[in-house]
Short mmCIF file of C-alpha atoms in Angstrom, two decimals:
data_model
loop_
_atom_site.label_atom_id
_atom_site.label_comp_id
_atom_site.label_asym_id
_atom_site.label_seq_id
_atom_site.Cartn_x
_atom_site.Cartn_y
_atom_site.Cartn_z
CA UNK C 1 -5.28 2.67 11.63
CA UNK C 2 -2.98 5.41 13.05
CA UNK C 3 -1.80 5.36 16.63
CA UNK C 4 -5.07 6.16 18.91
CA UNK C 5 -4.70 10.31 19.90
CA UNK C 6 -4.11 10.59 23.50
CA UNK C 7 -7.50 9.87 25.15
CA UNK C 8 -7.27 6.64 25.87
CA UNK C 9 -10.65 4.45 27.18
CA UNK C 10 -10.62 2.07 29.29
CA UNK C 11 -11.26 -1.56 28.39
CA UNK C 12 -14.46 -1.36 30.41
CA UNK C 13 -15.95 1.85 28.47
CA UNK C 14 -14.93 0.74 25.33
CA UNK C 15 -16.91 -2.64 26.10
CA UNK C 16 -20.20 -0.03 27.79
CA UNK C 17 -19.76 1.75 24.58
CA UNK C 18 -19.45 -1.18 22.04
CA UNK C 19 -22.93 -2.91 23.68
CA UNK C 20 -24.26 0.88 23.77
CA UNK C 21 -24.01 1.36 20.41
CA UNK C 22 -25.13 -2.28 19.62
CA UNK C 23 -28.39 -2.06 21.64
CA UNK C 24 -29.09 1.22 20.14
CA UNK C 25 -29.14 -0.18 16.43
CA UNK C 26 -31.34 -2.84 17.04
CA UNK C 27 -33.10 -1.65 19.32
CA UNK C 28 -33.95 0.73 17.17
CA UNK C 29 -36.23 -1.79 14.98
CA UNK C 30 -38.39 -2.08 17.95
CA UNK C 31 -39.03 1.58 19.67
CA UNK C 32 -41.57 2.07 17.46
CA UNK C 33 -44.99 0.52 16.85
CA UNK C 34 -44.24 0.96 12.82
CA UNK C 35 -41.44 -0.66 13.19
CA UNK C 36 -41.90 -4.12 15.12
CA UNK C 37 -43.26 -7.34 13.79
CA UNK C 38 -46.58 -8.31 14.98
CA UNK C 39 -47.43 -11.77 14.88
CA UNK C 40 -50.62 -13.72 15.45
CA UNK C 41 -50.78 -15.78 19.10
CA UNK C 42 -53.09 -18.73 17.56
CA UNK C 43 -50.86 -19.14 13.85
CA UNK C 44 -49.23 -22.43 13.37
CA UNK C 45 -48.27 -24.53 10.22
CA UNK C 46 -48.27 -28.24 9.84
CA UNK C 47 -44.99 -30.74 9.07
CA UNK C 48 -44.31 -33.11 6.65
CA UNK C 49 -43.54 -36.29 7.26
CA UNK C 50 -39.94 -35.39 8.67
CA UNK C 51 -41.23 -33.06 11.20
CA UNK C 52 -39.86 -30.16 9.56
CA UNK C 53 -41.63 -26.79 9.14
CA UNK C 54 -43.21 -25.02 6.57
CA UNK C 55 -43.05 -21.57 6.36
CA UNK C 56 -47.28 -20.20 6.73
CA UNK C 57 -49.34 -17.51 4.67
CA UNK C 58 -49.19 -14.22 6.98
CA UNK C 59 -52.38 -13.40 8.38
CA UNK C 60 -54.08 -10.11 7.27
CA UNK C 61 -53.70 -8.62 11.04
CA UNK C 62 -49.66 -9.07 11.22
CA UNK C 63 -46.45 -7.32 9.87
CA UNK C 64 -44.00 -9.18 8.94
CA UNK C 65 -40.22 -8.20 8.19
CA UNK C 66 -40.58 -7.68 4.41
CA UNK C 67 -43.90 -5.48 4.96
CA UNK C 68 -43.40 -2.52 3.13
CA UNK C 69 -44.65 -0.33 5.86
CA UNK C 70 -42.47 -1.94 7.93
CA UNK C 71 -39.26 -1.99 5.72
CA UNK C 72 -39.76 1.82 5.90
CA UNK C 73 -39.96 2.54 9.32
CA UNK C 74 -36.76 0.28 10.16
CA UNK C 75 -35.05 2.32 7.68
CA UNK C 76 -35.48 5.31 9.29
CA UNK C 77 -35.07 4.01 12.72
CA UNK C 78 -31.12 2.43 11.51
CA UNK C 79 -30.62 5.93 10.11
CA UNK C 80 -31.12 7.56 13.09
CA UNK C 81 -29.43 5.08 15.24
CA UNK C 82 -26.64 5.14 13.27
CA UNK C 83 -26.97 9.50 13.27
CA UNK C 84 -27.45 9.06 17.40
CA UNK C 85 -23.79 6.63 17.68
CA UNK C 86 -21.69 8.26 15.37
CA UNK C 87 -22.68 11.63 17.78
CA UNK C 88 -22.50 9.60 20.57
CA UNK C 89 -18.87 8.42 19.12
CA UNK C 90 -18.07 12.60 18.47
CA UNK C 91 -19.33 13.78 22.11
CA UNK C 92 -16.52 10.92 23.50
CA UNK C 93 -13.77 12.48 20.84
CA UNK C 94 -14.85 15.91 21.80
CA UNK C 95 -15.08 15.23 26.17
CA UNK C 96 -12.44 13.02 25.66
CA UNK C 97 -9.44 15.31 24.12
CA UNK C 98 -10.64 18.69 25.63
CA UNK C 99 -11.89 20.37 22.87
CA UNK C 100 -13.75 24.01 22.87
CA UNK C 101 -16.09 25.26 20.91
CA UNK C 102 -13.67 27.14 19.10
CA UNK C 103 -12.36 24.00 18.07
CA UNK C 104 -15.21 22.68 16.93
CA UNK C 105 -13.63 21.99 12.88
CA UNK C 106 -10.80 20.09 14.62
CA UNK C 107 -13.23 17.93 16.33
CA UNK C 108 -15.09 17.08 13.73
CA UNK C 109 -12.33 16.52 11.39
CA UNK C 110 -10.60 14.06 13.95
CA UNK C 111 -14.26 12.12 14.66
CA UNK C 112 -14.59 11.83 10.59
CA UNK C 113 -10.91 10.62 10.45
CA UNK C 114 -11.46 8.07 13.36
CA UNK C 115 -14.72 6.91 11.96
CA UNK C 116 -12.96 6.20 8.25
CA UNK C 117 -15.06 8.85 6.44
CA UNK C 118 -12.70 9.13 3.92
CA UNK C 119 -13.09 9.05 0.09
CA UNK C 120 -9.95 6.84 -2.14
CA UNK C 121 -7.57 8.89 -3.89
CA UNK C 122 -4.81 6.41 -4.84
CA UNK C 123 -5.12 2.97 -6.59
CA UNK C 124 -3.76 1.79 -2.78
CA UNK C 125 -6.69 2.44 -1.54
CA UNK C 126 -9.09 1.22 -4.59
CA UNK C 127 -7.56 -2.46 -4.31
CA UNK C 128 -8.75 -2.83 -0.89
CA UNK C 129 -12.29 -2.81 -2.42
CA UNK C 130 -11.29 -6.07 -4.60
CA UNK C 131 -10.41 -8.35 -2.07
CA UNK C 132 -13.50 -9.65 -1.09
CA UNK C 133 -14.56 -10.00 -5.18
CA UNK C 134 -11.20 -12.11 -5.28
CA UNK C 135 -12.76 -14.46 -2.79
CA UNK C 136 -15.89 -14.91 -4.77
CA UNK C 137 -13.93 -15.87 -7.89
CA UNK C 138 -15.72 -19.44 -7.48
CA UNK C 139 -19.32 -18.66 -7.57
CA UNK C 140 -17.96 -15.47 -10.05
CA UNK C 141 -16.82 -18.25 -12.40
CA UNK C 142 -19.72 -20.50 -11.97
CA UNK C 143 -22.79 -17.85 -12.96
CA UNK C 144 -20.29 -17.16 -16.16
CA UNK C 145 -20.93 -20.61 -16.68
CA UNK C 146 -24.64 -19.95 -16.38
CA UNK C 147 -24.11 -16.92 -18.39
CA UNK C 148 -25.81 -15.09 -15.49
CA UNK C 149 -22.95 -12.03 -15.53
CA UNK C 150 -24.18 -8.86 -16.17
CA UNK C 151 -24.54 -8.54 -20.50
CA UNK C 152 -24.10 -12.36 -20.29
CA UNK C 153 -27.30 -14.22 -22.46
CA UNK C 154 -29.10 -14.95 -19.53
CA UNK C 155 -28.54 -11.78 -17.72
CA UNK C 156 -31.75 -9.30 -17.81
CA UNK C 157 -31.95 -5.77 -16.78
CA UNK C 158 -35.32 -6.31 -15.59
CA UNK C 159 -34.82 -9.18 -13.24
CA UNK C 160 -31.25 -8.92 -12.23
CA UNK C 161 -31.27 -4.82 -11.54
CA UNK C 162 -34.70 -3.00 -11.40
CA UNK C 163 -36.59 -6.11 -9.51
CA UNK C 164 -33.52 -6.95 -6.82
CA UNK C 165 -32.14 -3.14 -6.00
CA UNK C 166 -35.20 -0.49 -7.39
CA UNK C 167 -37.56 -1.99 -4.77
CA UNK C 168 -37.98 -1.25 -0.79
CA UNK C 169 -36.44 -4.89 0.28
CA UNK C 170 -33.56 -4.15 -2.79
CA UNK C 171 -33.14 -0.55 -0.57
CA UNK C 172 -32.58 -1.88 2.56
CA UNK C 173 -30.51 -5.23 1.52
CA UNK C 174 -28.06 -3.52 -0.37
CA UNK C 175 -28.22 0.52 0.61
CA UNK C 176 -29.19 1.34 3.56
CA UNK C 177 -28.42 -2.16 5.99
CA UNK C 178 -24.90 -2.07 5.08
CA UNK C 179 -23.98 1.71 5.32
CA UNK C 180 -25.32 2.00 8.70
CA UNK C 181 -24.29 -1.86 9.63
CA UNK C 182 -20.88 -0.87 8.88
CA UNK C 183 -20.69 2.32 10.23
CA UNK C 184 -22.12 1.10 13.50
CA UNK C 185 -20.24 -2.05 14.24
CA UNK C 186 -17.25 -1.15 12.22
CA UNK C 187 -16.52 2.51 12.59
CA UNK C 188 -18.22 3.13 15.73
CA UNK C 189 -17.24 0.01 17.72
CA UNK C 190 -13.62 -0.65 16.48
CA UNK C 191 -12.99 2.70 16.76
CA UNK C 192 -13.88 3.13 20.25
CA UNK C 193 -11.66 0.12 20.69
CA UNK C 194 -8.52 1.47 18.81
CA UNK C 195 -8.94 4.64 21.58
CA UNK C 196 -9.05 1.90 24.35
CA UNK C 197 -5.68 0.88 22.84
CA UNK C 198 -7.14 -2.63 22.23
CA UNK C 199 -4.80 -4.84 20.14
CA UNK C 200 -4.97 -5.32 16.07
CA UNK C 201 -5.66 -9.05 17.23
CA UNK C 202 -8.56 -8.25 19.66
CA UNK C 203 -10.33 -5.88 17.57
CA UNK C 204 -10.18 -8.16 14.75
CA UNK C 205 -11.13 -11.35 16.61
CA UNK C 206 -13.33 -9.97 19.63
CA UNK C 207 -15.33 -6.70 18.11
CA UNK C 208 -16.91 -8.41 15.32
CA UNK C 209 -19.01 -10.37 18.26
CA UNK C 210 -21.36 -7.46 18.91
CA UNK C 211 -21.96 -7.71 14.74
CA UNK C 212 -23.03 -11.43 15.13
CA UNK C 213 -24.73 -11.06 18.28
CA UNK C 214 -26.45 -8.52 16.30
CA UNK C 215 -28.70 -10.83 13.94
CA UNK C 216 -29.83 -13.03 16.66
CA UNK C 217 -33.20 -11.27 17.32
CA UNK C 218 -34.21 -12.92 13.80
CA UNK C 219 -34.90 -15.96 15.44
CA UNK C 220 -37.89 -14.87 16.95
CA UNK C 221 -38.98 -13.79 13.64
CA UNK C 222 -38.33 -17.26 11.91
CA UNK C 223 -39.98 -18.84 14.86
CA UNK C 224 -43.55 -17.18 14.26
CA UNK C 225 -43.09 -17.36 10.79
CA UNK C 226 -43.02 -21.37 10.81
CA UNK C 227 -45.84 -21.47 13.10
CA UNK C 228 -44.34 -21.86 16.66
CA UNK C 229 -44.02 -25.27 16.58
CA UNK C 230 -41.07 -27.52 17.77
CA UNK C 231 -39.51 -27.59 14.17
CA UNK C 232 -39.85 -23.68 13.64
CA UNK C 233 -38.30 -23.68 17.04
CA UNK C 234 -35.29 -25.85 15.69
CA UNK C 235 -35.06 -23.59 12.08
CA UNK C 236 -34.86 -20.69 14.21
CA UNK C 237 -32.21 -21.99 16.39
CA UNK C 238 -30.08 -23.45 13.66
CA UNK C 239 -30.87 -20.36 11.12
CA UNK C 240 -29.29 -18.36 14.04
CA UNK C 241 -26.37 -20.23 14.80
CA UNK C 242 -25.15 -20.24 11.19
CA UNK C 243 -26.06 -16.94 11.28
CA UNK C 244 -23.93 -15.79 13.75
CA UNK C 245 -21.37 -17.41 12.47
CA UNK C 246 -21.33 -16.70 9.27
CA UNK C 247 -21.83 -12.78 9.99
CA UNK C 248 -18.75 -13.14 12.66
CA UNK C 249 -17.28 -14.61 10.34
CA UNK C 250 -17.47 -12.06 8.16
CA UNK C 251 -17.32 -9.17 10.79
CA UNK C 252 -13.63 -10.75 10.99
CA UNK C 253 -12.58 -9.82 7.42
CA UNK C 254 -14.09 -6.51 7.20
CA UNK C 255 -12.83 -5.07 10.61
CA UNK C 256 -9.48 -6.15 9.25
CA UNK C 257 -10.24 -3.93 6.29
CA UNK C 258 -11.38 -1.27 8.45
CA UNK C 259 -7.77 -1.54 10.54
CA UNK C 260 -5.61 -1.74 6.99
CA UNK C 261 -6.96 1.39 5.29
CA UNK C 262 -8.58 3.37 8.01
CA UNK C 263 -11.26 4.05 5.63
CA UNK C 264 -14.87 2.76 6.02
CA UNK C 265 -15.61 2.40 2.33
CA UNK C 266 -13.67 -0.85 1.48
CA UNK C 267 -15.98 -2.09 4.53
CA UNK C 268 -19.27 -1.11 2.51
CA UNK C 269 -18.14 -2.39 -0.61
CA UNK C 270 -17.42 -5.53 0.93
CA UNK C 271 -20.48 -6.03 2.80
CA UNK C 272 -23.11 -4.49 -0.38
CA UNK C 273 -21.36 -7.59 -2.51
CA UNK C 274 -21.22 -9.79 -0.21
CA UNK C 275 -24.83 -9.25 0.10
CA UNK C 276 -25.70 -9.63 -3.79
CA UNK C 277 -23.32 -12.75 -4.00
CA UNK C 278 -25.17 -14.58 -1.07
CA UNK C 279 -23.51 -17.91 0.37
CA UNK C 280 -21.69 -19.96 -2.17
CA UNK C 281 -23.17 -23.08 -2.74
CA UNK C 282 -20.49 -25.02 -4.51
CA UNK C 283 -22.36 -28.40 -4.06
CA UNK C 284 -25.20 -26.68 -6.50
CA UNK C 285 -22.86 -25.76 -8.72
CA UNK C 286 -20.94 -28.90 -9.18
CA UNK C 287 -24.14 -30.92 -9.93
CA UNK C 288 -25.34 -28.24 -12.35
CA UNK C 289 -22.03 -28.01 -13.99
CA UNK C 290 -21.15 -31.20 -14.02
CA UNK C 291 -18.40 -31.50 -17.20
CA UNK C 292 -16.92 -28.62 -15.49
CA UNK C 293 -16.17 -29.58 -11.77
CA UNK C 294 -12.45 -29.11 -12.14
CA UNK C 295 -12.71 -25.47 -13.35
CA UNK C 296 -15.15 -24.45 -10.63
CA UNK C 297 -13.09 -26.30 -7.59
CA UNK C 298 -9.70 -24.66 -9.53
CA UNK C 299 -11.86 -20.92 -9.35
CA UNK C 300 -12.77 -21.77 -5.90
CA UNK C 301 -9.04 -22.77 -4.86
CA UNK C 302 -7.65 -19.57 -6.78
CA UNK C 303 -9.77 -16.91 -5.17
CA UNK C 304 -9.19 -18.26 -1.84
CA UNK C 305 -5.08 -17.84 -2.62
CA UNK C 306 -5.57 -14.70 -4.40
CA UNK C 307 -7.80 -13.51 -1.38
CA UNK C 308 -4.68 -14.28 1.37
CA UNK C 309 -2.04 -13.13 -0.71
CA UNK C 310 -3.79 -9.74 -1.05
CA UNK C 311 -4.12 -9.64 2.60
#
C-alpha cells in the first residue's frame, strides 16, 4: 500500500475501529429474528461407543444455519454490514482529512483507493490472483488424478457447477461470504490500520485476529447441532480452534495480498478458491492414489516453493 495520507489514527482507534467493524458483521447475523438460529432446549443425540457425537435430525420448530430462510436473511444482513463499515470507514477518511462537501469526488475517490476498489489493468496485477492456485498445486494434481478437473471424465456440469454455486448455500459460500468477508476484515480493518501507521509486520500478523475471532460464534451452532452433550461440547471446541486457526492462518496470506497490490480483488479471488478447494487432505489422497504417492508429495512440495518464490 502507499504511504497512509496525513490523518493518522491512533493505535487505540484503529483497535475501537477494527472490533467496531468486527462486531458489526457478525453481529449482524443476529439483529434480526430471520436471521438467528433457533434451537430446541430438550434436543440431544446419543454416542457411540467412543463417546463421540452424532450430528441429530433438526426438529420441525428450529432454523438451522443452512435454512434457506435463514441463508437469506444473513445475506442481506452481511450486505448491509459491510454497506454500514465501508461508510463508517468513508465518514473517518472524510472527518479525518478535512474534506467539504465540495470535495465530496475527492473523498470518495481516496476512500475507494484506500479500501482497494480497484479493477487489474496490467499482467502485475493479474499474477497476484495465482498465488494462492500455486499453493493448491497438490490437491490440483491429485483431482487430475481423479479426473475430477473441470472437462476431465469424471467432471459433470450438473454436480460440480449448477448443484455447488446455482443454489442459496453455493451463493453465500462462494459470492456473497467472501466479498463482504474481505472487504470487512481486509479493506476495512487493515486499512484503518495502515492510517494508524501500523507496521507491514503488525498488520500482517495482528489484523487477521479479528478475521479468526470472527468464526468463533459457530461453536454454539455445532454445539446444538450434536445435541448438547459433553462430546458436541468437545466438537465444538475443537471445530473452533482449528477454525481459528486455520482462518488466521489464512487471514495472514491474504492481508499480505491486500498490502502488495493495494487492490482488494486478489483478496476475493483468493478467498472464493480457497473456499471451492476446501482443506487438503493429502493423507486421503495418498491412500487413494497409492502407485502415485511420489507425484502427489512432489505437487505438494512444488506449489509450496512456487507459492514463496512468488511472494
Amino acid at each position: 500500500m502507499s504511504p497512509p495520507p496525513t490523518l493518522t489514527l491512533n493505535t487505540t482507534s484503529a483497535h475501537l475501529l477494527s472490533l467496531l467493524f468486527s462486531l458489526t458483521y457478525v453481529g449482524s447475523l443476529y439483529i434480526s429474528k430471520h436471521s438467528r438460529l433457533s434451537f430446541s432446549s430438550s434436543a440431544t443425540t446419543t454416542t457411540n461407543k467412543g463417546d463421540r457425537a452424532r450430528a441429530r435430525e433438526k426438529e420441525h420448530s428450529e432454523r438451522w444455519r443452512d435454512d434457506p430462510d435463514v441463508i437469506r436473511a444473513r445475506l442481506f444482513a452481511v450486505c448491509l454490514a459491510t454497506t454500514l463499515c465501508c461508510t463508517i470507514f468513508g465518514g473517518v477518511v472524510w472527518c479525518g482529512l478535512g474534506f467539504s462537501w465540495g470535495e465530496l469526488p475527492s473523498a470518495l475517490s481516496q476512500t475507494l483507493l484506500l479500501l482497494g476498489f480497484s479493477l487489474p489493468i496490467s499482467s502485475g496485477e493479474i499474477l497476484p490472483h495465482l498465488i494462492t492456485p500455486t499453493l493448491f498445486l497438490g490437491p490440483l494434481f491429485s483431482g487430475y488424478l481423479g479426473g475430477q478437473l473441470p472437462f476431465q471424465r469424471n467432471w459433470v456440469w450438473e454436480n460440480h457447477v449448477t448443484r455447488r454455486f446455482c443454489t442459496l448455500v453455493g451463493v453465500r459460500n462462494y459470492v456473497v461470504a467472501p466479498i463482504t468477508e474481505e472487504i470487512v476484515f481486509r479493506a476495512c480493518i487493515l486499512s484503518i490500520y495502515h492510517l494508524s501507521g501500523a507496521s507491514t509486520l503488525k498488520m500482517i500478523f495482528l489484523a487477521p485476529l479479528a478475521f479468526g475471532l470472527a468464526h468463533v460464534h459457530h461453536a454454539w451452532d455445532t454445539y446444538n447441532r450434536y445435541g448438547r452433550t459433553p462430546s458436541a461440547a468437545k466438537r465444538a471446541l475443537f471445530t473452533s480452534l482449528f477454525q481459528l486457526t486455520y482462518t488466521s492462518l489464512f487471514g495472514f496470506h491474504t492481508s499480505f495480498l491486500f498490502l502488495r497490490t493495494g487492490s482488494i480483488l486478489p483478496p476475493i479471488s483468493a478467498h472464493i478458491f480457497c473456499n471451492v478447494m476446501g482443506v487438503p487432505d493429502l493423507g486421503w489422497e495418498l491412500g487413494v492414489f497409492r502407485n502415485r504417492r511420489g507425484a502427489i508429495i512432489s505437487a505438494y512440495v512444488a506449489g509450496v516453493v512456487g507459492f514463496v518464490l512468488q511472494r
